[in-house]
Amino acid sequence: ETAKVLPAKVFNARLKPIFVTFNERWDEDGLRENIGHDFNNKNLNSEVFSDLSALERFYNLPDKSITAGTVQFDSYARLSILGSALLYGVTDYFTVGTIVPMVHAQHHVTVGLKKTGNLAWNDGKDLLLNEDDLPIMPIDHDNNPDTPALESFDVEDIQFLLKDGFGYKRTETWSDTGIGDIELLAKFNIFPSFYKLSSWDSSLSVTLRLPTGKPDNPDNLVDFGLGDGQTDLVFGWQNDFLFLSTFVFNASVSYNWQLPDRQVLRIYNDPNIPITDTDAKENVYRDLGDSFSYDFSANYPINDMFSYTVGYAGFAKQRDWIGGHKHLAYEKYTKETAQMGQKAYMGFTYSTVSAYIYLQPLLATLIALLAGKDELNWVKIISALLIFTGVYLAGKKMETKSA
C-alpha cells in the first residue's frame, strides 16, 4: 500500500481481481503440509470416534484395535476475490473510502478408503449386544469362524456415521460465494502538516474491518470462512521513497487489533483430529491473536504502460484465546493458532490508462467502423501510422534527453 492520498473532492474507483489455487499450508513448525493433512492417512479408530472405546471395553479388545478404516483424502482449494474500492479525497491530505470484496471459495475433495477396517453395522444377531444398544460392532465379534463375516464399513457408511452420529455435513467438494469482510478506511498524509520532502511521502491509516463475511461452519469439515467473524482495527504506516526521479521504494507496516467476540465452535482435543461430537459445540468467548505485518517493495517503471516490482513481506500473529462454560479443551484448541510467515514476490504492472491514451485514435476508428459510422481508406491508414510514428519518436527523444 502506497502513501499516496487523493486530491480534494476527487473520487477514485478501482477493481482488483485475485485468483489463487493451492493445496498446501504451513504447520505449527513452519513446514509445508497438505491442506488435507488432518484427514489423509487417518486411522479412524477410537482416537477419532470416541464411542469405539466403549465397544473395545465391551468386547475386551485392546485400545485402538477397532477401526472404520484408513482414509485417503485428496484436496485442493481455489479462491477468487474481486475487491472493489471507492475512495474520496476530503482534503488534499485526507482520504476516506471503502473496500468491498466478493469472494468465491472452492474446496475440491476426493475421499476414499486406503485400507478397510474391522467395524460393521450391528445386524442384531449378537446375543451379547442388542442392536438397540449400539448400532455398530466389530466384524469378528464372536470369534467364531463358522459365523458369516459381516461387511466392513465403506466410505458411505463413514459418511453416514459422521452425519448421523456427529452432526457433520457430508464430506464432499464444497463451494460458496458471498461478500467478504467489508473495510472502511481513512488515510492522512502527515507531511503537509509539518514539512514536505520531495523524495519522501508518508501517511498514516486506520481501517475498520467489519464481520460481514460468512464465518467457518463448525459442522462442515471442508468449508472455508468467507470472513473471520469478528471486527478488526488495523493501524498502518506507509512510506514512499523516490530515487533518481523514477525508482520508488515502498515500506509499509501495520498492526491488526482483532477485537473480542463470540462464536459457535466445536472444541476438539487435538488440532490434528478436528472431529468431535455435538457435546463439544459451544458459543465460546473468543479473542483472536493480534498480528503485525510488514511489506517492503521496489518499483521501476519500464515505460508509461509497464512497471516492474520486487518485494518482501511477512507477518507475525499471536496465539488465540478461547473460553467458555463447558470446561472443554480450550487451551488445546488454540495450540497451533500462533503463526509467522514471510514471502518474496515479483511481478509486472500494466497501466490501462496509458495504453488507452496511446491507442485512443485506433480504438475510436474501430468503434466507428463497427457501428457503421465511418469507412476505412488509405488517408486514415496513413494518418494513423504517422500519429504512432510521432509518438514513438517523441518517446525516443525524451529518453535521449534524460540520458
Short mmCIF file of N, CA and C in Angstrom, two decimals, residues 271-341:
data_model
loop_
_atom_site.label_atom_id
_atom_site.label_comp_id
_atom_site.label_asym_id
_atom_site.label_seq_id
_atom_site.Cartn_x
_atom_site.Cartn_y
_atom_site.Cartn_z
N PRO A 271 -5.55 -30.64 17.57
CA PRO A 271 -5.71 -29.92 16.30
C PRO A 271 -5.57 -30.82 15.08
N ASN A 272 -4.88 -31.95 15.23
CA ASN A 272 -4.71 -32.87 14.11
C ASN A 272 -5.87 -33.86 13.97
N ILE A 273 -6.83 -33.81 14.91
CA ILE A 273 -8.02 -34.67 14.84
C ILE A 273 -9.23 -33.75 15.06
N PRO A 274 -9.63 -33.00 14.05
CA PRO A 274 -10.70 -31.98 14.24
C PRO A 274 -12.10 -32.55 14.13
N ILE A 275 -12.36 -33.71 14.76
CA ILE A 275 -13.68 -34.32 14.75
C ILE A 275 -14.14 -34.47 16.19
N THR A 276 -15.31 -33.92 16.49
CA THR A 276 -15.85 -34.01 17.85
C THR A 276 -17.33 -34.34 17.77
N ASP A 277 -17.90 -34.77 18.88
CA ASP A 277 -19.35 -34.95 18.92
C ASP A 277 -20.02 -33.61 19.21
N THR A 278 -21.33 -33.59 19.16
CA THR A 278 -22.05 -32.33 19.32
C THR A 278 -21.96 -31.75 20.73
N ASP A 279 -21.59 -32.56 21.72
CA ASP A 279 -21.46 -32.05 23.08
C ASP A 279 -20.30 -31.06 23.20
N ALA A 280 -19.35 -31.12 22.24
CA ALA A 280 -18.19 -30.23 22.28
C ALA A 280 -18.44 -28.94 21.51
N LYS A 281 -19.67 -28.71 21.08
CA LYS A 281 -20.00 -27.47 20.38
C LYS A 281 -20.52 -26.45 21.39
N GLU A 282 -19.97 -25.24 21.33
CA GLU A 282 -20.32 -24.21 22.31
C GLU A 282 -20.18 -22.82 21.71
N ASN A 283 -21.02 -21.91 22.17
CA ASN A 283 -20.90 -20.50 21.80
C ASN A 283 -19.87 -19.87 22.74
N VAL A 284 -18.60 -19.87 22.32
CA VAL A 284 -17.49 -19.52 23.21
C VAL A 284 -17.20 -18.03 23.16
N TYR A 285 -16.45 -17.56 24.15
CA TYR A 285 -15.84 -16.24 24.14
C TYR A 285 -14.51 -16.38 23.42
N ARG A 286 -14.26 -15.48 22.46
CA ARG A 286 -13.09 -15.64 21.62
C ARG A 286 -12.35 -14.32 21.46
N ASP A 287 -11.03 -14.39 21.49
CA ASP A 287 -10.19 -13.22 21.23
C ASP A 287 -9.05 -13.70 20.33
N LEU A 288 -9.20 -13.48 19.03
CA LEU A 288 -8.17 -13.90 18.09
C LEU A 288 -6.91 -13.07 18.29
N GLY A 289 -5.77 -13.70 18.09
CA GLY A 289 -4.50 -13.04 18.34
C GLY A 289 -4.25 -11.88 17.39
N ASP A 290 -3.71 -10.77 17.93
CA ASP A 290 -3.34 -9.63 17.09
C ASP A 290 -2.15 -10.01 16.21
N SER A 291 -1.96 -9.23 15.15
CA SER A 291 -0.87 -9.54 14.22
C SER A 291 -0.16 -8.27 13.79
N PHE A 292 1.11 -8.43 13.45
CA PHE A 292 1.95 -7.34 12.92
C PHE A 292 2.45 -7.78 11.55
N SER A 293 2.37 -6.89 10.57
CA SER A 293 2.82 -7.24 9.23
C SER A 293 3.67 -6.12 8.65
N TYR A 294 4.49 -6.49 7.68
CA TYR A 294 5.38 -5.53 7.01
C TYR A 294 5.48 -5.90 5.55
N ASP A 295 5.79 -4.89 4.73
CA ASP A 295 5.92 -5.10 3.28
C ASP A 295 6.91 -4.07 2.74
N PHE A 296 7.97 -4.57 2.13
CA PHE A 296 8.98 -3.71 1.52
C PHE A 296 9.05 -4.06 0.03
N SER A 297 8.92 -3.03 -0.82
CA SER A 297 8.91 -3.30 -2.25
C SER A 297 9.63 -2.19 -3.00
N ALA A 298 10.07 -2.52 -4.20
CA ALA A 298 10.72 -1.55 -5.09
C ALA A 298 10.05 -1.64 -6.45
N ASN A 299 9.74 -0.49 -7.02
CA ASN A 299 9.03 -0.42 -8.29
C ASN A 299 9.83 0.41 -9.28
N TYR A 300 10.01 -0.13 -10.49
CA TYR A 300 10.72 0.61 -11.53
C TYR A 300 9.85 0.65 -12.78
N PRO A 301 9.47 1.85 -13.28
CA PRO A 301 8.65 1.93 -14.49
C PRO A 301 9.50 1.69 -15.74
N ILE A 302 9.14 0.68 -16.52
CA ILE A 302 9.85 0.39 -17.76
C ILE A 302 9.49 1.42 -18.82
N ASN A 303 8.20 1.75 -18.89
CA ASN A 303 7.69 2.81 -19.75
C ASN A 303 6.39 3.30 -19.15
N ASP A 304 5.60 4.03 -19.94
CA ASP A 304 4.36 4.58 -19.39
C ASP A 304 3.31 3.53 -19.11
N MET A 305 3.46 2.35 -19.72
CA MET A 305 2.43 1.31 -19.56
C MET A 305 2.85 0.18 -18.62
N PHE A 306 4.15 -0.13 -18.56
CA PHE A 306 4.61 -1.27 -17.79
C PHE A 306 5.58 -0.84 -16.70
N SER A 307 5.50 -1.53 -15.55
CA SER A 307 6.47 -1.31 -14.47
C SER A 307 6.80 -2.66 -13.84
N TYR A 308 7.96 -2.73 -13.22
CA TYR A 308 8.46 -3.98 -12.63
C TYR A 308 8.56 -3.80 -11.12
N THR A 309 8.09 -4.79 -10.36
CA THR A 309 8.08 -4.70 -8.89
C THR A 309 8.69 -5.94 -8.27
N VAL A 310 9.54 -5.75 -7.26
CA VAL A 310 10.02 -6.85 -6.43
C VAL A 310 9.77 -6.46 -4.98
N GLY A 311 9.54 -7.46 -4.13
CA GLY A 311 9.24 -7.13 -2.75
C GLY A 311 9.43 -8.28 -1.79
N TYR A 312 9.36 -7.95 -0.52
CA TYR A 312 9.47 -8.94 0.56
C TYR A 312 8.47 -8.55 1.65
N ALA A 313 7.67 -9.51 2.10
CA ALA A 313 6.63 -9.23 3.09
C ALA A 313 6.58 -10.34 4.12
N GLY A 314 6.03 -10.03 5.28
CA GLY A 314 5.92 -11.03 6.33
C GLY A 314 4.95 -10.58 7.41
N PHE A 315 4.64 -11.51 8.32
CA PHE A 315 3.72 -11.20 9.41
C PHE A 315 4.03 -12.11 10.59
N ALA A 316 3.55 -11.68 11.75
CA ALA A 316 3.62 -12.49 12.97
C ALA A 316 2.30 -12.31 13.72
N LYS A 317 1.67 -13.43 14.09
CA LYS A 317 0.38 -13.40 14.75
C LYS A 317 0.46 -14.07 16.11
N GLN A 318 -0.19 -13.46 17.10
CA GLN A 318 -0.22 -14.01 18.45
C GLN A 318 -1.20 -15.19 18.54
N ARG A 319 -1.11 -15.94 19.61
CA ARG A 319 -1.99 -17.07 19.82
C ARG A 319 -3.40 -16.61 20.20
N ASP A 320 -4.40 -17.34 19.71
CA ASP A 320 -5.78 -17.03 20.04
C ASP A 320 -6.09 -17.41 21.49
N TRP A 321 -7.12 -16.77 22.02
CA TRP A 321 -7.64 -17.14 23.35
C TRP A 321 -9.11 -17.49 23.21
N ILE A 322 -9.53 -18.58 23.85
CA ILE A 322 -10.92 -19.02 23.82
C ILE A 322 -11.33 -19.48 25.21
N GLY A 323 -12.52 -19.11 25.62
CA GLY A 323 -13.04 -19.52 26.92
C GLY A 323 -14.53 -19.81 26.83
N GLY A 324 -15.04 -20.58 27.80
CA GLY A 324 -16.45 -20.93 27.81
C GLY A 324 -16.89 -21.49 29.15
N HIS A 325 -18.08 -22.04 29.17
CA HIS A 325 -18.66 -22.55 30.42
C HIS A 325 -18.70 -24.07 30.49
N LYS A 326 -18.33 -24.76 29.42
CA LYS A 326 -18.42 -26.22 29.41
C LYS A 326 -17.13 -26.91 29.89
N HIS A 327 -16.12 -26.13 30.20
CA HIS A 327 -14.84 -26.68 30.67
C HIS A 327 -14.25 -27.66 29.64
N LEU A 328 -14.27 -27.24 28.38
CA LEU A 328 -13.71 -28.04 27.30
C LEU A 328 -12.22 -27.75 27.15
N ALA A 329 -11.59 -28.40 26.16
CA ALA A 329 -10.13 -28.28 25.98
C ALA A 329 -9.79 -27.01 25.20
N TYR A 330 -10.07 -25.86 25.79
CA TYR A 330 -9.86 -24.59 25.09
C TYR A 330 -8.37 -24.35 24.79
N GLU A 331 -7.50 -24.68 25.72
CA GLU A 331 -6.07 -24.47 25.51
C GLU A 331 -5.54 -25.32 24.36
N LYS A 332 -5.98 -26.56 24.29
CA LYS A 332 -5.54 -27.44 23.20
C LYS A 332 -6.07 -26.96 21.86
N TYR A 333 -7.27 -26.41 21.87
CA TYR A 333 -7.87 -25.94 20.62
C TYR A 333 -7.05 -24.82 19.99
N THR A 334 -6.46 -23.97 20.82
CA THR A 334 -5.70 -22.82 20.31
C THR A 334 -4.20 -23.10 20.20
N LYS A 335 -3.82 -24.36 20.32
CA LYS A 335 -2.40 -24.72 20.37
C LYS A 335 -1.62 -24.24 19.15
N GLU A 336 -2.19 -24.34 17.96
CA GLU A 336 -1.46 -24.04 16.73
C GLU A 336 -1.90 -22.74 16.08
N THR A 337 -2.45 -21.80 16.86
CA THR A 337 -3.00 -20.58 16.27
C THR A 337 -1.99 -19.44 16.19
N ALA A 338 -0.87 -19.53 16.89
CA ALA A 338 0.19 -18.54 16.71
C ALA A 338 0.90 -18.83 15.39
N GLN A 339 1.13 -17.80 14.59
CA GLN A 339 1.67 -18.02 13.25
C GLN A 339 2.71 -16.97 12.90
N MET A 340 3.61 -17.36 12.00
CA MET A 340 4.57 -16.45 11.39
C MET A 340 4.72 -16.83 9.93
N GLY A 341 5.02 -15.85 9.08
CA GLY A 341 5.19 -16.16 7.67
C GLY A 341 5.93 -15.06 6.94
#
